[in-house]
mmCIF file of C-alpha atoms and ligand atoms in Angstrom:
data_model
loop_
_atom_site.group_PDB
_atom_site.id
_atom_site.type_symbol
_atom_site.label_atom_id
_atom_site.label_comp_id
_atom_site.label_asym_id
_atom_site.label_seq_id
_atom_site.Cartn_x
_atom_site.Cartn_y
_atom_site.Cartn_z
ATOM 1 C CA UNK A 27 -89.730 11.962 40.418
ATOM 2 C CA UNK A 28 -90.877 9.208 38.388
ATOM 3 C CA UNK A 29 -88.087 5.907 38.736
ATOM 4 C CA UNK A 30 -88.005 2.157 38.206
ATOM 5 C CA UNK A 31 -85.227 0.108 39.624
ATOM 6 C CA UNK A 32 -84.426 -3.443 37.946
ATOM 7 C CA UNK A 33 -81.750 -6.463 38.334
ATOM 8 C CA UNK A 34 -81.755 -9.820 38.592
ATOM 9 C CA UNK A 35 -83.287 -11.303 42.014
ATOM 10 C CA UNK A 36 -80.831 -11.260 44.317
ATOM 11 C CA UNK A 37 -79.148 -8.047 42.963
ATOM 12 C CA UNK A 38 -80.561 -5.771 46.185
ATOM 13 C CA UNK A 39 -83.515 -4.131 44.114
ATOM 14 C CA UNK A 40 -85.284 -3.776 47.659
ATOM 15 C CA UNK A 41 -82.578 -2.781 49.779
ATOM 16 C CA UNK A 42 -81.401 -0.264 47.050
ATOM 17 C CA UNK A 43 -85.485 1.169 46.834
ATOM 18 C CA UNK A 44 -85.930 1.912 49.987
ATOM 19 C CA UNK A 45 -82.891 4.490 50.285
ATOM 20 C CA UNK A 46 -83.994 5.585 46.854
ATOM 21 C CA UNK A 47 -87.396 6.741 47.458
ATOM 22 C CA UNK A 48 -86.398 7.976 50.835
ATOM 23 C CA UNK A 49 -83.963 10.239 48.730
ATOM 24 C CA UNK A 50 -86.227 11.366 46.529
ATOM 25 C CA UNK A 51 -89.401 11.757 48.912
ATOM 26 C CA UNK A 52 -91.282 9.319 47.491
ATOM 27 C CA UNK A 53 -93.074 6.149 48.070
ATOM 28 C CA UNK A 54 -91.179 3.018 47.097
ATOM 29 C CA UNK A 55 -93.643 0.460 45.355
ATOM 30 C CA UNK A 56 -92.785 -3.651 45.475
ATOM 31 C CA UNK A 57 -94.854 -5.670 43.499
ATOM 32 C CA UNK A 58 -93.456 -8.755 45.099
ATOM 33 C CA UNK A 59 -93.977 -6.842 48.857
ATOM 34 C CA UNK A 60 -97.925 -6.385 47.602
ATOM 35 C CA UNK A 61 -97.995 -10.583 46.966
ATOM 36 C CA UNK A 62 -96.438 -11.321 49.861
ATOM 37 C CA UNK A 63 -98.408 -9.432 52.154
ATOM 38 C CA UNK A 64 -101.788 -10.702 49.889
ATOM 39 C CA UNK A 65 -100.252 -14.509 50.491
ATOM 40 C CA UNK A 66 -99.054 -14.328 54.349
ATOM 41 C CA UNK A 67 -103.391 -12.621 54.506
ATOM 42 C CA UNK A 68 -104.793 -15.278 52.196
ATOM 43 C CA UNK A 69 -106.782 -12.675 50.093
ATOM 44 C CA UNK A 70 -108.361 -13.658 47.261
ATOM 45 C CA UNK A 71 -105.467 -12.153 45.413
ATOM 46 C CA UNK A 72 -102.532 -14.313 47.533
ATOM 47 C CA UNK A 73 -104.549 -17.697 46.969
ATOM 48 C CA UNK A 74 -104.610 -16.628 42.846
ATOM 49 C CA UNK A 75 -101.099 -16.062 43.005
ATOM 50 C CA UNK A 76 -99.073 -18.363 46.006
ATOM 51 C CA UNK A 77 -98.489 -21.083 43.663
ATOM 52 C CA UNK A 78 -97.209 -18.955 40.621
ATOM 53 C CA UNK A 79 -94.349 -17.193 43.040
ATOM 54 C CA UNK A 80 -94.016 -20.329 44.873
ATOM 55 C CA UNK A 81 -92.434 -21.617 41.991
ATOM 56 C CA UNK A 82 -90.877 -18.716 40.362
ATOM 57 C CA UNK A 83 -92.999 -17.932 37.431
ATOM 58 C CA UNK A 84 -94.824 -14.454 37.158
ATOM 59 C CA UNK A 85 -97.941 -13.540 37.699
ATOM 60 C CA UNK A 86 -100.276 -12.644 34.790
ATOM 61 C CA UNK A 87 -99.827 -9.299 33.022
ATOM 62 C CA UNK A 88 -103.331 -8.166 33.745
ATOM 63 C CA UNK A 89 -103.531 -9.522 37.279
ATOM 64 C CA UNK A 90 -100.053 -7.216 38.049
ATOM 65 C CA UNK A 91 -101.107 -4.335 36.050
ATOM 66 C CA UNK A 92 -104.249 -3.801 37.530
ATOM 67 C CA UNK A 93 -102.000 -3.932 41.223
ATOM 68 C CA UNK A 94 -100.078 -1.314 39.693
ATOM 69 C CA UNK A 95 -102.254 1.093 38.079
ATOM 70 C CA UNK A 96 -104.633 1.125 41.486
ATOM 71 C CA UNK A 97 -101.256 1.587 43.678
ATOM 72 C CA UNK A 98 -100.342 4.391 41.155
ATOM 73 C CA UNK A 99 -103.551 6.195 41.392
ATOM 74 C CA UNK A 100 -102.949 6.648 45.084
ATOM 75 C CA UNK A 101 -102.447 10.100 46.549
ATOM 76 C CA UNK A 102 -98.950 9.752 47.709
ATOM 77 C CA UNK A 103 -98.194 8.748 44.413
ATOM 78 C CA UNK A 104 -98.765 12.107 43.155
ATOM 79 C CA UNK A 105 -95.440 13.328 43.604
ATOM 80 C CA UNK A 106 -93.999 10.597 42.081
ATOM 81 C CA UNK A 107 -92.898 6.939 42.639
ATOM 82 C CA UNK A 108 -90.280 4.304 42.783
ATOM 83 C CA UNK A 109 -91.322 0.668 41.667
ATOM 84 C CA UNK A 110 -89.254 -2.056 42.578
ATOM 85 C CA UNK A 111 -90.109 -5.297 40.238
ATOM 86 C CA UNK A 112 -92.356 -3.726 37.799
ATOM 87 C CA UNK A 113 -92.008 -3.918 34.717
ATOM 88 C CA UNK A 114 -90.608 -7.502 34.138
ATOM 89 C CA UNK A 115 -92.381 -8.138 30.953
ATOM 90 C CA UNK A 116 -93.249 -6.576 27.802
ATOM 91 C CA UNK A 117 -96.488 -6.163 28.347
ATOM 92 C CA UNK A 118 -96.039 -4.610 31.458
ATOM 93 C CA UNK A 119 -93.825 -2.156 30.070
ATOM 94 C CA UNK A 120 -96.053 -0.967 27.084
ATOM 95 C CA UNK A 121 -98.381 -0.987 30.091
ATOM 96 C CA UNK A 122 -96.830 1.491 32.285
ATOM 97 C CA UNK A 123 -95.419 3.724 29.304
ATOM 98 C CA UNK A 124 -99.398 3.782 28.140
ATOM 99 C CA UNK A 125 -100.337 4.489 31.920
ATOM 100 C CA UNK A 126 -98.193 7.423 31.825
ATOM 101 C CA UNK A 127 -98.605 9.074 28.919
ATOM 102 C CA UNK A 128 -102.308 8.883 29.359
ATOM 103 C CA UNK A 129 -101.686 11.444 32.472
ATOM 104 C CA UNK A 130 -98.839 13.529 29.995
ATOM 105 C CA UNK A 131 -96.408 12.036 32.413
ATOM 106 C CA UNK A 132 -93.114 10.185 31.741
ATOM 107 C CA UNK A 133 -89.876 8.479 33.917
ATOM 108 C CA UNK A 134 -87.291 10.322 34.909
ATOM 109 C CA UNK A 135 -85.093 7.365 35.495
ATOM 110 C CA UNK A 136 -84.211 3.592 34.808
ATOM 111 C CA UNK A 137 -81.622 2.235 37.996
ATOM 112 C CA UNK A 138 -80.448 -1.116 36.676
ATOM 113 C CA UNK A 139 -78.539 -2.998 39.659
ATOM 114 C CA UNK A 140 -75.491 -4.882 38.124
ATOM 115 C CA UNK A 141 -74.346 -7.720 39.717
ATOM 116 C CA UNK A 142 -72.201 -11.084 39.003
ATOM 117 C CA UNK A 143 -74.760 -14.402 38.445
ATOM 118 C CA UNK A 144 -72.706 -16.390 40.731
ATOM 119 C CA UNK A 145 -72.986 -13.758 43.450
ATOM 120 C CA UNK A 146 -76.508 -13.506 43.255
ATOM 121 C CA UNK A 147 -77.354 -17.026 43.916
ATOM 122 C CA UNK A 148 -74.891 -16.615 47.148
ATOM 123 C CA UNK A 149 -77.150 -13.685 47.998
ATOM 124 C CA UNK A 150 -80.391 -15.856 47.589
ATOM 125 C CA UNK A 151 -79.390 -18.445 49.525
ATOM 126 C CA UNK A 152 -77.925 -16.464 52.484
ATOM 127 C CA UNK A 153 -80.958 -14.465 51.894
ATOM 128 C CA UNK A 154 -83.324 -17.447 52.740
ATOM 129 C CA UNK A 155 -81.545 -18.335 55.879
ATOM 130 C CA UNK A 156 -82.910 -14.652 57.535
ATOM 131 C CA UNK A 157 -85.652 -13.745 56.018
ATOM 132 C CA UNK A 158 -87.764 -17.312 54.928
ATOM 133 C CA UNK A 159 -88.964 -16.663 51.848
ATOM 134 C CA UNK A 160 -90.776 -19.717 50.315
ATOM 135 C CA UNK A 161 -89.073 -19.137 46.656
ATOM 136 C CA UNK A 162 -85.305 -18.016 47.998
ATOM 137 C CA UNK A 163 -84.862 -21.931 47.452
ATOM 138 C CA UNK A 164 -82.317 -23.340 45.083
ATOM 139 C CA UNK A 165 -84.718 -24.808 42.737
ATOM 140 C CA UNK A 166 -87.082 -21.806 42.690
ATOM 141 C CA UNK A 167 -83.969 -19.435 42.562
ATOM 142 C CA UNK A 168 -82.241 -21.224 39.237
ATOM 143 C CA UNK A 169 -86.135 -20.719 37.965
ATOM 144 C CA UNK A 170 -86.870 -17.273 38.713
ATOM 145 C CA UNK A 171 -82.877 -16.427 36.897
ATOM 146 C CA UNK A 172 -84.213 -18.344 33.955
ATOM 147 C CA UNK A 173 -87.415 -16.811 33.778
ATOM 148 C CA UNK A 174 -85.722 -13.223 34.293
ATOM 149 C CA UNK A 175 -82.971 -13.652 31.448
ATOM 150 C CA UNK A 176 -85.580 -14.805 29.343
ATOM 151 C CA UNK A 177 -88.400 -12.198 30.138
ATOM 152 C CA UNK A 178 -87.099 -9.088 32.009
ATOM 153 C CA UNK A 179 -83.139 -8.438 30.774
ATOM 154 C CA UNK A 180 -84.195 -7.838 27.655
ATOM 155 C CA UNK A 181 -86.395 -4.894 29.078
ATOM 156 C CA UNK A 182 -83.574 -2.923 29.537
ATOM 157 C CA UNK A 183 -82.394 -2.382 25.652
ATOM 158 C CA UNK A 184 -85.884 -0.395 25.768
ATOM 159 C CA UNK A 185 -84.695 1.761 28.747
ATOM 160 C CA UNK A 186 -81.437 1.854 27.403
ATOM 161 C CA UNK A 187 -82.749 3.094 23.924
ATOM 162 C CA UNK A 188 -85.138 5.565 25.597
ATOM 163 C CA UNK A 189 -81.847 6.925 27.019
ATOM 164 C CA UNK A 190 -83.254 6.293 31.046
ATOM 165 C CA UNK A 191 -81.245 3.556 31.551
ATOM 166 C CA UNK A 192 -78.608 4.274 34.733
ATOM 167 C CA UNK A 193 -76.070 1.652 35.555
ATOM 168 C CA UNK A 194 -74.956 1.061 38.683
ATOM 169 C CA UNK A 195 -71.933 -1.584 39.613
ATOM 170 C CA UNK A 196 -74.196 -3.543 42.749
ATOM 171 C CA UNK A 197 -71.317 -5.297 43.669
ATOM 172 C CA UNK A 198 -70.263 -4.639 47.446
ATOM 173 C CA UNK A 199 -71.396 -3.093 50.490
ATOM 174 C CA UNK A 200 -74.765 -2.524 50.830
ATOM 175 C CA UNK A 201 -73.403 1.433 51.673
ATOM 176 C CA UNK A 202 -71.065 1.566 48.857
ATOM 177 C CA UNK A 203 -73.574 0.672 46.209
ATOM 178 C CA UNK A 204 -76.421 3.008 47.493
ATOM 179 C CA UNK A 205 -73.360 5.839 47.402
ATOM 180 C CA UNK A 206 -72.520 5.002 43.978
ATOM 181 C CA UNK A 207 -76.364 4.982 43.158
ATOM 182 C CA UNK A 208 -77.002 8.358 44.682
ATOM 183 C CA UNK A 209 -74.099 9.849 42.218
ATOM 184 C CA UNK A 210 -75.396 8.658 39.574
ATOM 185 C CA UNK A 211 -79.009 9.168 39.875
ATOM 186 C CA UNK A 212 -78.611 12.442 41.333
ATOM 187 C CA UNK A 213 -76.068 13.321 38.246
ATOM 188 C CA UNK A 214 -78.812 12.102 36.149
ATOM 189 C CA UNK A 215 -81.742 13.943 37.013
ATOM 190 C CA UNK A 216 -79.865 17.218 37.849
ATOM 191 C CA UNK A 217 -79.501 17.265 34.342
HETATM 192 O O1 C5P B 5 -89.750 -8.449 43.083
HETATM 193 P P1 C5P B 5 -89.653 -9.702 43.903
HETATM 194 O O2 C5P B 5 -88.415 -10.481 43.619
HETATM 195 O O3 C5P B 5 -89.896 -9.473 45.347
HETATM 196 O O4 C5P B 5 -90.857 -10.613 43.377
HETATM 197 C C1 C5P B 5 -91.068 -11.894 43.929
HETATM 198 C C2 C5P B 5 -91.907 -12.721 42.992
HETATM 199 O O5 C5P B 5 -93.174 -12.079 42.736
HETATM 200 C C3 C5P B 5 -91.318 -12.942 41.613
HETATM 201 O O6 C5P B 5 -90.344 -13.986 41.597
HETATM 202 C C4 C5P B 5 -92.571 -13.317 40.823
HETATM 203 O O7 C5P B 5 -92.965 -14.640 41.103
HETATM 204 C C5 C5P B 5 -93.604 -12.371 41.415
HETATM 205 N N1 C5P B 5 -93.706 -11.135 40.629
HETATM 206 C C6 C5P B 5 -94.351 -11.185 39.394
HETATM 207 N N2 C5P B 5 -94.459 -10.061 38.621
HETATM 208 C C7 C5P B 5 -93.948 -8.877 39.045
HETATM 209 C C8 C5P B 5 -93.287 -8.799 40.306
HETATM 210 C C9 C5P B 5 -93.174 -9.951 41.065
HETATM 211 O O8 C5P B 5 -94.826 -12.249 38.989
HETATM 212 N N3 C5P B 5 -94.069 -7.782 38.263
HETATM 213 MG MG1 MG B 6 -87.688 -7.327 46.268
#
């Protein structure tokens, strides 16, 4: 089982993954958990990048990709995998659709998380209170919706077109939505 789940930040892309890949059996993959951990460490890797998600611009394709493709090539991948935040460019799509078919594999599934702009700066901000993220601030946060309107939206008229695309209304419980999910991805791949 081979899935990507997108939204805006805020839109509970995390939250959402975690039940996900627990469905499915497999491992769920955050780009933005792998900088995190890589800043909060000070690797090499979390000095290159602190700044960049400190203020709510992406890292560089080739720095993410080659995260990606060594995370992928990991044995618990081999039954599949679940990335949360990746793609969220072009290039990283074309990327992971090259990655793939290089090993005759393809996705299964596209879950695009649906929720009201207003309600995910709420999120955000309520967000920042418990868990202290350095770019859940309000400057960083009307950034990083900029930069993902501009950059990863659009990704999903490719899903969409590729007919992988699954909506799912992320307004809500955190319950209801992963219930509504489950339908739908489960109706999806069942077929
Ligand atoms: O996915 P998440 O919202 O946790 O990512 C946090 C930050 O990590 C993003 O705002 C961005 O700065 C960076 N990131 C990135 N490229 C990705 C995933 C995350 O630059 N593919
Ligand atoms: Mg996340």
């Amino acid at each position: 089982m081979k899935l990507l789940i997108m939204g805006a930040p805020g839109a509970g892309k995390g939250t959402q993954a975690t039940a996900l890949a627990e469905r499915y059996g497999v491992p769920a993959i955050s780009t933005g958990d792998i900088f995190r951990y890589n800043i909060a460490n000070k690797t090499p890797l979390g000095v290159k990048v602190k700044a960049i998600i400190d203020a709510g611009e992406y890292v560089p394709d080739d720095v993410t990709e080659e995260i990606v493709a060594a995370r992928l090539a990991e044995p618990d991948c081999d039954a599949g995998f679940l990335l949360d935040g990746f793609p969220r460019t072009m290039h990283q799509v074309h990327f992971l659709d090259t990655y793939l078919s290089g090993r005759g594999e393809q996705l299964d599934a596209v879950v695009s998380l649906l929720v009201e702009p207003e309600a995910l700066v709420q999120r955000l901000l309520a967000r920042a209170e418990i868990e202290g993220r350095a770019d859940d601030n309000e400057d960083t946060i009307r950034r990083r919706m900029e930069v993902y309107a501009g950059q990863t939206a659009p990704l999903l008229f490719h899903y969409e077109n590729k007919r992988l695309l699954v909506e799912v209304e992320g307004t809500g419980t955190v319950e209801e939505v992963r219930q509504r999910m489950f339908e739908l991805v489960d109706a999806r791949v069942e077929a």
